[in-house]
Tab-separated table of C-alpha atoms in Angstrom:
chain	number	residue	atom	x	y	z
A	1337	MET	CA	-39.525	65.706	-33.805
A	1338	ILE	CA	-42.274	64.216	-31.657
A	1339	VAL	CA	-42.271	65.705	-28.153
A	1340	ARG	CA	-44.339	64.297	-25.291
A	1341	VAL	CA	-45.096	66.617	-22.398
A	1342	LEU	CA	-46.162	64.463	-19.473
A	1343	GLU	CA	-49.830	64.858	-18.594
A	1344	GLN	CA	-50.301	67.229	-21.562
A	1345	GLY	CA	-49.974	65.196	-24.769
A	1346	GLN	CA	-47.745	65.093	-27.821
A	1347	TRP	CA	-46.620	67.779	-30.258
A	1348	ASP	CA	-44.927	67.547	-33.616
A	1349	VAL	CA	-42.195	70.162	-33.257
A	1350	PRO	CA	-40.099	71.274	-36.259
A	1351	ASP	CA	-36.504	70.042	-35.974
A	1352	GLU	CA	-35.172	73.569	-36.433
A	1353	GLU	CA	-36.711	74.534	-33.066
A	1354	ILE	CA	-34.250	72.364	-31.096
A	1355	ASN	CA	-31.927	75.339	-30.508
A	1356	SER	CA	-34.697	77.446	-28.962
A	1357	LEU	CA	-35.711	74.510	-26.752
A	1358	ASN	CA	-32.080	73.918	-25.762
A	1359	ALA	CA	-31.700	77.548	-24.687
A	1360	ILE	CA	-34.620	77.132	-22.279
A	1361	ASP	CA	-33.284	73.742	-21.180
A	1362	GLU	CA	-29.956	75.314	-20.182
A	1363	LYS	CA	-31.777	77.686	-17.821
A	1364	LEU	CA	-33.807	74.757	-16.528
A	1365	ALA	CA	-30.633	72.757	-15.787
A	1366	ASP	CA	-29.258	75.737	-13.845
A	1367	ALA	CA	-32.482	75.906	-11.817
A	1368	VAL	CA	-32.259	72.181	-11.022
A	1369	ALA	CA	-28.595	72.500	-10.011
A	1370	ALA	CA	-29.482	75.416	-7.716
A	1371	ARG	CA	-32.519	73.506	-6.369
A	1372	ASP	CA	-34.596	76.596	-7.197
A	1373	GLN	CA	-38.253	75.531	-7.541
A	1374	ALA	CA	-39.439	79.012	-8.565
A	1375	ALA	CA	-36.881	79.280	-11.388
A	1376	LEU	CA	-37.673	75.718	-12.432
A	1377	ALA	CA	-41.403	76.488	-12.608
A	1378	ALA	CA	-40.699	79.520	-14.801
A	1379	CYS	CA	-38.486	77.430	-17.117
A	1380	LEU	CA	-41.036	74.621	-17.378
A	1381	SER	CA	-43.760	77.122	-18.207
A	1382	GLU	CA	-41.549	78.724	-20.860
A	1383	LEU	CA	-40.564	75.325	-22.290
A	1384	PHE	CA	-44.169	74.122	-22.512
A	1385	GLY	CA	-45.202	77.462	-23.986
A	1386	ARG	CA	-42.569	77.162	-26.692
A	1387	VAL	CA	-43.447	73.549	-27.530
A	1388	SER	CA	-47.166	74.311	-27.722
A	1389	THR	CA	-46.585	77.476	-29.781
A	1390	VAL	CA	-44.203	76.126	-32.425
A	1391	GLY	CA	-45.477	72.546	-32.436
A	1392	ARG	CA	-48.633	70.998	-33.807
A	1393	ALA	CA	-50.702	69.296	-31.120
A	1394	MET	CA	-51.257	65.665	-32.052
A	1395	ALA	CA	-54.652	64.037	-31.629
A	1396	ASP	CA	-54.947	61.308	-28.987
A	1397	ASP	CA	-55.478	58.680	-31.687
A	1398	GLU	CA	-52.372	59.898	-33.547
A	1399	LEU	CA	-49.883	58.741	-30.911
A	1400	SER	CA	-46.366	58.099	-32.163
A	1401	ALA	CA	-43.123	57.163	-30.475
A	1402	SER	CA	-41.783	60.249	-28.701
A	1403	GLU	CA	-38.267	61.397	-29.498
A	1404	LEU	CA	-38.248	63.656	-26.452
A	1405	ILE	CA	-40.143	63.415	-23.164
A	1406	LEU	CA	-40.529	66.530	-21.044
A	1407	PRO	CA	-42.138	67.031	-17.643
A	1408	GLY	CA	-45.407	68.909	-17.453
A	1409	PRO	CA	-45.398	72.628	-16.686
A	1410	ASP	CA	-46.367	71.993	-13.061
A	1411	ALA	CA	-43.699	69.352	-12.283
A	1412	THR	CA	-41.830	69.624	-9.005
A	1413	LEU	CA	-38.088	69.799	-8.625
A	1414	ASP	CA	-38.009	66.220	-7.334
A	1415	GLU	CA	-40.026	64.991	-10.329
A	1416	VAL	CA	-37.650	66.675	-12.768
A	1417	VAL	CA	-34.601	65.273	-10.965
A	1418	GLU	CA	-36.159	61.797	-11.148
A	1419	LEU	CA	-36.865	62.203	-14.868
A	1420	LEU	CA	-33.271	63.291	-15.478
A	1421	ASP	CA	-31.942	60.357	-13.439
A	1422	ASP	CA	-34.183	57.872	-15.259
A	1423	ALA	CA	-32.970	59.184	-18.615
A	1424	GLY	CA	-29.331	59.127	-17.486
A	1425	ARG	CA	-28.947	62.838	-18.180
A	1426	THR	CA	-26.951	65.254	-16.076
A	1427	GLU	CA	-27.056	68.412	-18.181
A	1428	GLY	CA	-30.725	68.938	-18.935
A	1429	LEU	CA	-33.811	67.350	-20.407
A	1430	ILE	CA	-32.890	67.812	-24.054
A	1431	PRO	CA	-29.854	65.962	-25.412
A	1432	GLY	CA	-27.401	68.000	-27.422
C-alpha cells in the first residue's frame, strides 16, 4: 500500500502492516476526540515512526497514487480534524 505522509513523502508499506497502523490510529482517534494535542503528537510520532520503519521510502521521481494520506508528525489538532473532515472520516485516519 502506498502511504503519503504530508510534508514527508511516500512509503510503500506492506499490506500486512495495516493492523499495526490501525492500532495506532485508534489511539490517535481517541486523542482527537479528547482534543488532547500532547497525546495526538505522541500518536502522530508513533504512526510516522511505524510507517518509516516498515515501509520503503519512495524516491521523489517514483511518485504513485497514494492509497492512504496521513498528516505529518508535527500536525496540529486542527489540521488533523480538517484532514478527517475532508476525507469524510469520523473514526480515524485509516479506514477499516
